[in-house]
Amino acid sequence: MKVCKFGGTSLASAQQIKKAAAIVTSDPARRIIVVSAPGKRFEEDTKMTDLLISLADAALSGGDTANGFRRVMDRYDEIISGLGLDTGLLPAIEEDLYNRLHTNRDNPPLFLDTLKASGEDTSARLFAAYLNSIGLAAEYCSPKDAGLLLDEPPAYPRLLPEAHSRLAALKDREKISVFPGFFGFSASGTLRTFNRGGSDITGSILAAAVQAELYENFTDVDSVFAANPRVVDQPASISRMTYREMRELSYAGFAVLHDEALMPVYRAAVPLCIKNTNNPDAPGTMITAERDFSERPVTGISSDSGFSILYVSKYLMNREIGFGRKLLQILEEEHISYEHVPSGIDDLSIIIRSRQLRPGQEERIVGRVKAELQADDVYFRHHFSMVVLVGEGMKHTTGLTARAAAAIARTGANIEMINQGSSEVSLSFGVLEHDETKILRELYKEFFSPVYAGL
Ligand code: ASP
C-alpha cells in the first residue's frame, strides 16, 4: 500500500486535479491520498489557504467578509464546473464555510485554524467526488473519525501516541481514502492545524501508521535539486538521499518538503519519494535510511538568511561551572530556541533565527546576561545567513573543509562561523547575508561542476 500526498499546485485547478486522479488510477497500490488545499494556478495567484487567512483576519477585525467569502467560493465553483461535477456540491461547501465563519471568535488562533483547515477539508471532498465520478471507489475520510489526535492547545500540535493504532485501521478500508492534510483534533475535539505546508506531515503520519511500502509526495518539481534553482543555474537532481540528508537540507532553505514531515516515516522506516504531478514518469527523489554515497561526498548545498548571533564573552568562562546552562536558561525563559553554539575558551556565540526576537527583547536579553552572568561583553549581531554543505559521504572524505573554505575565499567573503555537526553529515558556514548568493554559487561550482569536482 502506498500513501500519496498531493500538494497545492497539484490540486490548484480542475486540470491539475485530473492529473492527480490519473496518477491515483494508474497504480492500485495508491490507497490513501492526502490532499492540500488548492494552491497557486500561476505565479501571481493566491493560495486558497491565504484567501482563508485573509477572510478570518477580516472577520476578526470586524471588516468586510463578503468579498473574501466570494473569492473562496469562486475558486470552488471554477473547480467543480471544470471537473464536470454536480453543482449541487456548492451549497454544502458554502454552508460549511459560513458556519466556520460564524463560530466562536473568542480564541483567535483557534478560529483561524478552523477557517484555514476548510481548504484541505473541501479539497478532500472534491477530490473524492471526482474519483467517484470517474468510476473509482473512493471516500472522504474525516481526521476526527479516523483519530488524527493532537495535543490540546496552546501546546504545539504534536501527534498523540494513541493516534497510531487508530490511524492504522485506515489500511483495512475497502475504498480509497481521501484524507485532508494539515489538521487534526485534540482529544477534547478542538480542531488544530500544523504549521504552513503541514499536509506533508499528515501524509507522513499516515504512511507510518499503516506501515506503507512507500510515501509518495507529489509536488511540482521533478526531483529535489542539489542547490536552489533560483540561485544556481540548472542544479543537479538528487536521485537518492537519506532521511538525515533531507532533514539537514530542509533545515536551511530546501522548501520541497516540510521539515517536520520526515520524523514519522523515518521512525517507521517507510521510504519517501518526491515526485512531480506534471511529470509522473520522472523517477523523482527517493529518500531512505541508507544509500550508496560513493559518487559525491556532498549531496546538496542549502542556504537560508535571517539569523542573528548573540555574542557573549567572559574572562575564565571555561572554568565557570554552569555558565552555559545559565545562559541557555535565560534563552529558555525568553522562549527562544537556538540553532548552533560555536565557542572559544572565553566566549561563545549563540545562533538563533532572528524572527523569534520580539520588540524590546534584544535589550532585555543583553541586560540579563550582563547582570545575571556578569559577562564582560554581550551583544547581538544581525543579518547572517547559514550556508550548509550536506552529505553522508563527507565523513569519509578528507580535505573537504579546506576545499569549501578555499571556495568561499575566492568570493572575497569572510567566514563568520564554521560548525560541523557531530554526525559529520553537515558542515555549516555563518556568513553575512549579502554574501550568501555568491558563496552558494562558488560552493556549487567547487563540489558539483565536473571540472572542479574531478568527476
Ligand atoms: N494549505 C496549507 C498551506 O498552504 C497546508 C499545505 O498545503 O500543506 O500551508
Coordinates of C-alpha atoms and ligand atoms in Angstrom, one line a residue:
M1 CA 0.0 0.0 0.0
K2 CA 1.2 3.5 -0.9
V3 CA 0.3 6.8 0.7
C4 CA 0.3 9.6 -1.8
K5 CA 0.2 13.3 -0.9
F6 CA -0.7 15.9 -3.5
G7 CA 0.4 19.5 -2.8
G8 CA -1.4 22.7 -3.5
T9 CA -0.2 23.2 -7.1
S10 CA -1.2 19.6 -7.9
L11 CA -4.8 20.5 -7.0
A12 CA -4.9 24.1 -7.9
S13 CA -7.4 23.7 -10.8
A14 CA -9.6 21.2 -12.5
Q15 CA -6.8 20.4 -15.0
Q16 CA -4.4 19.7 -12.2
I17 CA -6.9 17.6 -10.2
K18 CA -7.4 15.4 -13.3
K19 CA -3.6 14.8 -13.5
A20 CA -3.6 13.8 -9.8
A21 CA -6.6 11.5 -10.4
A22 CA -4.8 9.9 -13.3
I23 CA -1.8 9.2 -11.0
V24 CA -4.1 7.6 -8.5
T25 CA -5.8 5.4 -11.1
S26 CA -2.5 4.2 -12.6
D27 CA -1.4 2.3 -9.6
P28 CA -3.8 0.2 -7.5
A29 CA -1.4 0.3 -4.5
R30 CA -2.2 4.1 -4.1
R31 CA -4.9 3.6 -1.4
I32 CA -4.5 6.6 0.9
I33 CA -4.5 10.0 -0.7
V34 CA -3.7 13.1 1.4
V35 CA -4.6 16.4 -0.2
S36 CA -3.6 20.1 0.3
A37 CA -5.9 23.0 -0.3
P38 CA -5.9 24.4 -3.9
G39 CA -2.6 26.3 -4.4
K40 CA -1.5 28.8 -7.0
R41 CA -2.6 28.3 -10.6
F42 CA 0.0 30.9 -11.8
E43 CA 2.8 32.9 -10.2
E44 CA 0.7 35.9 -9.0
D45 CA -2.2 33.8 -7.9
T46 CA -3.3 33.5 -4.2
K47 CA -3.4 30.1 -2.5
M48 CA -6.7 29.0 -1.0
T49 CA -5.1 28.9 2.5
D50 CA -4.1 32.6 2.1
L51 CA -7.6 33.5 0.9
L52 CA -8.9 31.8 4.0
I53 CA -6.5 33.5 6.3
S54 CA -7.5 36.9 4.9
L55 CA -11.1 36.0 5.4
A56 CA -10.5 35.1 9.0
D57 CA -8.5 38.2 9.6
A58 CA -11.3 40.3 8.1
A59 CA -13.8 38.6 10.4
L60 CA -11.6 39.1 13.5
S61 CA -11.1 42.8 12.8
G62 CA -14.8 43.4 12.2
G63 CA -14.1 44.2 8.5
D64 CA -16.0 43.2 5.3
T65 CA -16.1 39.4 4.8
A66 CA -18.4 39.3 1.8
N67 CA -15.7 39.8 -0.8
G68 CA -13.3 37.3 0.7
F69 CA -16.1 34.8 1.1
R70 CA -17.0 35.2 -2.6
R71 CA -13.3 34.8 -3.7
V72 CA -13.1 31.4 -1.9
M73 CA -16.4 30.2 -3.3
D74 CA -15.5 31.3 -6.8
R75 CA -12.4 29.1 -6.7
Y76 CA -14.5 26.1 -5.8
D77 CA -17.1 27.0 -8.3
E78 CA -14.4 27.0 -11.0
I79 CA -13.0 23.7 -9.9
I80 CA -16.4 22.0 -9.7
S81 CA -17.5 23.1 -13.2
G82 CA -14.1 22.3 -14.6
L83 CA -14.3 18.8 -13.3
G84 CA -17.9 18.4 -14.6
L85 CA -19.1 17.6 -11.0
D86 CA -22.6 18.2 -9.8
T87 CA -23.0 21.9 -8.9
G88 CA -25.2 20.7 -6.1
L89 CA -22.0 20.3 -4.2
L90 CA -21.6 24.1 -3.9
P91 CA -24.3 24.9 -1.4
A92 CA -22.9 22.3 1.1
I93 CA -19.4 23.9 0.8
E94 CA -20.9 27.4 1.2
E95 CA -22.8 26.3 4.3
D96 CA -19.7 24.8 5.8
L97 CA -17.7 28.0 5.2
Y98 CA -20.5 30.1 6.5
N99 CA -20.7 28.0 9.7
R100 CA -17.0 28.2 10.3
L101 CA -17.0 31.9 9.8
H102 CA -19.7 32.2 12.4
T103 CA -18.2 30.0 15.1
N104 CA -16.9 31.4 18.3
R105 CA -14.2 34.0 17.8
D106 CA -13.1 34.3 21.4
N107 CA -9.9 32.4 20.7
P108 CA -8.5 34.0 17.5
P109 CA -5.8 31.3 16.8
L110 CA -8.4 28.5 17.1
F111 CA -10.8 30.5 15.0
L112 CA -8.1 30.9 12.4
D113 CA -7.3 27.2 12.4
T114 CA -11.0 26.4 11.8
L115 CA -11.1 28.5 8.7
K116 CA -7.7 27.5 7.4
A117 CA -8.5 23.8 7.7
S118 CA -11.6 24.2 5.5
G119 CA -9.3 24.5 2.4
E120 CA -7.9 20.9 2.9
D121 CA -11.3 19.6 4.0
T122 CA -13.1 20.8 0.9
S123 CA -10.3 19.8 -1.3
A124 CA -10.6 16.2 0.0
R125 CA -14.3 16.1 -0.5
L126 CA -14.0 17.4 -4.1
F127 CA -11.2 15.0 -4.9
A128 CA -13.2 12.0 -3.6
A129 CA -16.2 13.2 -5.6
Y130 CA -14.1 13.4 -8.7
L131 CA -12.6 10.0 -8.2
N132 CA -16.1 8.6 -7.8
S133 CA -17.2 10.4 -11.0
I134 CA -14.5 8.6 -13.0
G135 CA -15.5 5.2 -11.6
L136 CA -13.1 4.8 -8.7
A137 CA -14.4 3.6 -5.3
A138 CA -13.1 6.4 -3.0
E139 CA -14.4 8.2 0.1
Y140 CA -13.6 11.3 2.0
C141 CA -12.0 10.4 5.3
S142 CA -12.5 12.7 8.4
P143 CA -9.4 13.2 10.5
K144 CA -11.7 13.3 13.6
D145 CA -13.3 10.0 12.9
A146 CA -10.0 8.4 11.8
G147 CA -8.3 9.5 15.0
L148 CA -5.7 12.0 14.0
L149 CA -5.3 13.2 17.5
L150 CA -3.1 16.1 18.5
D151 CA -2.1 17.9 21.8
E152 CA -4.6 20.3 23.4
P153 CA -4.0 24.0 22.7
P154 CA -2.0 26.0 23.4
A155 CA 0.8 23.3 23.3
Y156 CA 2.4 22.8 19.9
P157 CA 0.2 20.4 17.9
R158 CA 2.0 17.1 18.2
L159 CA 0.6 13.7 17.4
L160 CA -0.6 11.7 20.5
P161 CA 0.8 8.2 20.7
E162 CA -2.6 6.6 20.7
A163 CA -3.3 8.1 17.3
H164 CA -1.1 5.5 15.6
S165 CA -3.2 2.4 16.3
R166 CA -6.4 4.3 15.4
L167 CA -5.0 5.5 12.1
A168 CA -3.6 2.1 11.3
A169 CA -7.2 1.0 10.7
L170 CA -7.1 3.0 7.5
K171 CA -5.3 0.2 5.8
D172 CA -8.4 -2.1 6.1
R173 CA -10.7 0.2 4.3
E174 CA -12.1 -1.1 1.1
K175 CA -12.4 2.2 -0.7
I176 CA -9.5 4.6 -1.5
S177 CA -9.3 7.0 1.5
V178 CA -9.1 10.7 0.6
F179 CA -7.7 12.4 3.7
P180 CA -7.4 16.2 4.1
G181 CA -3.9 17.2 5.2
F182 CA -2.8 20.0 7.5
F183 CA -5.1 19.4 10.5
G184 CA -6.3 17.1 13.2
F185 CA -8.2 17.3 16.5
S186 CA -7.3 17.4 20.2
A187 CA -8.9 14.7 22.5
S188 CA -11.5 17.3 23.5
G189 CA -12.5 17.8 19.9
T190 CA -10.7 21.1 19.1
L191 CA -9.5 21.5 15.5
R192 CA -5.8 22.2 15.2
T193 CA -3.6 22.9 12.2
F194 CA 0.1 22.2 11.7
N195 CA 2.4 25.0 10.5
R196 CA 2.1 26.1 6.9
G197 CA 2.9 23.3 4.5
G198 CA 1.7 20.8 7.1
S199 CA -0.1 18.4 4.7
D200 CA 3.3 16.8 4.2
I201 CA 3.2 16.0 7.9
T202 CA -0.2 14.4 7.7
G203 CA 1.0 12.2 4.8
S204 CA 4.0 11.1 6.7
I205 CA 1.9 10.3 9.8
L206 CA -0.5 8.1 7.8
A207 CA 2.3 6.4 5.9
A208 CA 3.9 5.5 9.2
A209 CA 0.7 4.4 10.8
V210 CA -0.3 2.0 8.1
Q211 CA 3.3 0.9 7.5
A212 CA 3.0 1.8 3.9
E213 CA 5.5 0.4 1.4
L214 CA 6.1 4.0 0.1
Y215 CA 5.1 7.5 0.9
E216 CA 4.9 9.4 -2.4
N217 CA 4.9 13.2 -2.1
F218 CA 3.7 14.7 -5.3
T219 CA 4.7 18.3 -5.9
D220 CA 5.6 20.5 -8.9
V221 CA 9.3 19.6 -9.4
D222 CA 10.9 16.5 -11.0
S223 CA 13.2 16.0 -8.0
V224 CA 15.0 17.7 -5.2
F225 CA 17.8 19.7 -6.6
A226 CA 21.3 19.9 -5.1
A227 CA 21.0 23.7 -4.7
N228 CA 18.4 26.3 -5.0
P229 CA 17.5 26.6 -8.8
R230 CA 16.7 30.2 -8.3
V231 CA 20.3 30.9 -7.4
V232 CA 22.3 28.2 -9.3
D233 CA 21.6 27.6 -12.9
Q234 CA 20.3 24.1 -13.6
P235 CA 21.5 22.4 -10.5
A236 CA 21.9 18.6 -10.4
S237 CA 19.0 16.4 -9.5
I238 CA 19.3 14.3 -6.4
S239 CA 18.1 10.8 -7.2
R240 CA 18.6 9.3 -3.8
M241 CA 19.4 10.5 -0.3
T242 CA 19.0 9.6 3.3
Y243 CA 16.4 10.9 5.8
R244 CA 19.3 12.7 7.6
E245 CA 20.4 14.4 4.4
M246 CA 16.9 15.6 3.7
R247 CA 16.5 16.8 7.2
E248 CA 19.7 18.8 7.0
L249 CA 18.8 20.3 3.6
S250 CA 15.3 21.2 4.6
Y251 CA 16.6 22.9 7.7
A252 CA 18.1 25.7 5.6
G253 CA 16.1 26.7 2.6
F254 CA 15.0 23.5 0.9
A255 CA 11.3 24.1 0.8
V256 CA 10.3 21.0 -1.1
L257 CA 9.3 19.1 2.0
H258 CA 8.1 20.4 5.4
D259 CA 11.0 19.8 7.8
E260 CA 8.7 18.1 10.4
A261 CA 7.5 15.6 7.8
L262 CA 10.5 13.3 8.0
M263 CA 10.2 12.0 11.5
P264 CA 7.2 9.8 11.2
V265 CA 8.4 7.9 8.1
Y266 CA 12.0 7.9 9.4
R267 CA 10.9 6.2 12.6
A268 CA 8.7 3.7 10.8
A269 CA 11.4 3.1 8.1
V270 CA 8.9 3.9 5.3
P271 CA 10.8 5.2 2.1
L272 CA 9.7 8.6 0.8
C273 CA 9.7 9.6 -2.8
I274 CA 9.3 13.2 -4.0
K275 CA 7.6 13.2 -7.4
N276 CA 6.2 15.6 -9.9
T277 CA 2.4 15.6 -10.7
N278 CA 3.2 17.3 -14.0
N279 CA 5.7 14.6 -15.0
P280 CA 4.9 11.5 -13.0
D281 CA 7.1 9.2 -15.1
A282 CA 10.2 11.0 -13.9
P283 CA 11.8 8.9 -11.1
G284 CA 11.8 11.7 -8.5
T285 CA 14.0 11.7 -5.4
M286 CA 14.0 8.6 -3.2
I287 CA 14.7 9.1 0.5
T288 CA 15.7 6.1 2.5
A289 CA 17.7 5.2 5.6
E290 CA 20.8 4.2 3.7
R291 CA 22.3 4.9 0.3
D292 CA 25.4 4.4 -1.7
F293 CA 27.4 7.5 -1.3
S294 CA 30.5 6.7 -3.4
E295 CA 29.7 9.1 -6.2
R296 CA 30.0 12.5 -4.5
P297 CA 30.8 13.5 -0.9
V298 CA 28.4 16.4 -1.0
T299 CA 24.7 15.7 -1.8
G300 CA 23.4 19.2 -1.6
I301 CA 24.1 22.7 -0.5
S302 CA 21.4 24.7 1.2
S303 CA 21.3 28.3 2.5
D304 CA 19.0 30.4 4.4
S305 CA 19.1 34.0 5.7
G306 CA 17.5 35.6 8.8
F307 CA 19.9 34.6 11.5
S308 CA 21.2 36.6 14.5
I309 CA 24.1 35.9 16.7
L310 CA 24.2 36.6 20.5
Y311 CA 27.9 37.0 21.3
V312 CA 29.0 36.6 25.0
S313 CA 32.5 36.7 26.4
K314 CA 33.8 36.5 30.0
Y315 CA 37.3 36.1 31.2
L316 CA 37.8 32.5 32.5
M317 CA 34.4 31.4 31.2
N318 CA 35.9 27.9 30.6
R319 CA 36.4 27.4 34.3
E320 CA 33.0 28.6 35.4
I321 CA 30.8 25.6 36.1
G322 CA 27.2 26.1 34.9
F323 CA 27.8 29.2 32.7
G324 CA 26.4 27.6 29.6
R325 CA 23.4 26.3 31.4
K326 CA 22.5 29.7 33.0
L327 CA 22.9 31.4 29.6
L328 CA 20.7 28.9 27.8
Q329 CA 18.2 29.2 30.7
I330 CA 17.8 32.9 30.0
L331 CA 17.0 32.0 26.4
E332 CA 14.5 29.4 27.5
E333 CA 12.8 31.9 29.8
E334 CA 12.6 34.2 26.8
H335 CA 11.1 31.4 24.6
I336 CA 14.0 31.4 22.2
S337 CA 15.3 28.3 20.6
Y338 CA 18.9 28.2 19.3
E339 CA 20.5 26.6 16.2
H340 CA 24.2 26.5 16.9
V341 CA 26.6 27.4 19.7
P342 CA 30.2 27.7 18.5
S343 CA 32.6 28.5 21.3
G344 CA 36.1 29.6 22.3
I345 CA 37.6 29.3 25.7
D346 CA 36.3 32.6 27.0
D347 CA 33.5 33.4 24.6
L348 CA 30.6 31.8 22.8
S349 CA 28.1 32.7 20.1
I350 CA 24.5 31.6 20.1
I351 CA 23.0 31.5 16.7
I352 CA 19.2 31.9 16.5
R353 CA 16.5 32.7 13.9
S354 CA 16.0 36.4 14.0
R355 CA 12.3 36.2 13.6
Q356 CA 11.9 34.9 17.1
L357 CA 13.1 38.2 18.6
R358 CA 10.2 40.4 19.6
P359 CA 10.5 44.2 20.1
G360 CA 12.4 45.1 23.2
Q361 CA 13.6 41.6 23.8
E362 CA 17.1 42.1 22.4
E363 CA 17.9 44.8 25.0
R364 CA 16.4 42.7 27.8
I365 CA 18.4 39.6 27.0
V366 CA 21.7 41.6 26.7
G367 CA 20.9 43.3 30.1
R368 CA 20.0 40.0 31.8
V369 CA 23.2 38.2 30.5
K370 CA 25.3 41.1 31.7
A371 CA 23.6 41.3 35.1
E372 CA 23.0 37.7 35.9
L373 CA 26.2 36.2 34.5
Q374 CA 28.5 39.2 35.0
A375 CA 29.7 38.7 31.4
D376 CA 32.3 41.2 30.1
D377 CA 30.9 41.7 26.7
V378 CA 27.4 40.9 25.3
Y379 CA 25.8 42.0 22.1
F380 CA 23.7 40.9 19.2
R381 CA 24.6 40.9 15.5
H382 CA 22.1 40.5 12.8
H383 CA 21.7 39.8 9.0
F384 CA 23.5 36.5 8.9
S385 CA 23.0 33.5 6.6
M386 CA 23.8 29.9 7.1
V387 CA 25.2 28.1 4.1
V388 CA 25.2 24.3 4.7
L389 CA 27.0 21.5 2.9
V390 CA 25.2 18.2 3.3
G391 CA 26.3 14.7 2.5
E392 CA 26.6 11.3 4.2
G393 CA 29.9 10.9 2.3
M394 CA 31.6 13.9 3.9
K395 CA 32.8 11.9 6.9
H396 CA 34.8 9.6 4.6
T397 CA 36.4 12.5 2.7
T398 CA 39.5 14.4 3.9
G399 CA 40.2 18.0 2.8
L400 CA 36.6 18.8 2.3
T401 CA 36.5 21.8 4.8
A402 CA 39.7 23.1 3.1
R403 CA 38.1 23.0 -0.3
A404 CA 34.9 24.7 1.0
A405 CA 36.9 27.4 2.8
A406 CA 39.1 28.0 -0.3
A407 CA 35.9 28.3 -2.5
I408 CA 34.5 30.9 -0.1
A409 CA 37.8 32.7 0.0
R410 CA 37.6 33.0 -3.8
T411 CA 34.5 35.1 -3.4
G412 CA 36.3 37.5 -1.1
A413 CA 33.7 36.9 1.6
N414 CA 34.5 36.4 5.3
I415 CA 33.5 33.3 7.1
E416 CA 32.0 34.4 10.4
M417 CA 31.4 30.9 11.8
I418 CA 32.1 27.3 11.0
N419 CA 30.2 24.4 12.6
Q420 CA 30.5 20.7 11.7
G421 CA 27.5 18.7 13.0
S422 CA 28.7 15.8 15.2
S423 CA 27.3 13.3 12.8
E424 CA 29.5 14.9 10.1
V425 CA 26.5 14.9 7.7
S426 CA 26.6 18.7 7.6
L427 CA 29.1 21.5 7.6
S428 CA 27.7 25.0 8.1
F429 CA 29.2 28.3 7.5
G430 CA 27.8 31.5 9.0
V431 CA 28.3 34.4 6.6
L432 CA 26.9 37.9 6.0
E433 CA 23.5 37.9 4.3
H434 CA 24.8 39.9 1.3
D435 CA 27.5 37.3 0.6
E436 CA 25.1 34.3 0.6
T437 CA 24.3 34.1 -3.1
K438 CA 27.9 34.3 -4.4
I439 CA 29.1 31.8 -1.8
L440 CA 26.4 29.3 -2.7
R441 CA 27.3 29.6 -6.4
E442 CA 31.0 29.1 -5.8
L443 CA 30.5 26.2 -3.5
Y444 CA 28.2 24.6 -6.1
K445 CA 30.9 25.0 -8.7
E446 CA 33.5 23.5 -6.3
F447 CA 31.5 20.4 -5.5
F448 CA 29.3 19.8 -8.5
S449 CA 30.8 21.2 -11.7
P450 CA 32.7 18.4 -13.4
V451 CA 35.9 20.5 -13.7
Y452 CA 36.3 21.3 -10.1
A453 CA 34.7 18.2 -8.6
G454 CA 37.1 16.0 -10.5
L455 CA 34.3 13.9 -12.0
Ligands
ASP1 N1 -2.6 24.5 2.6 C1 -1.6 24.7 3.7 C2 -0.6 25.7 3.3 O1 -0.7 26.4 2.3 C3 -1.0 23.4 4.0 C4 -0.3 22.6 2.9 O2 -0.6 22.9 1.7 O3 0.4 21.7 3.2 O4 0.3 26.0 4.0

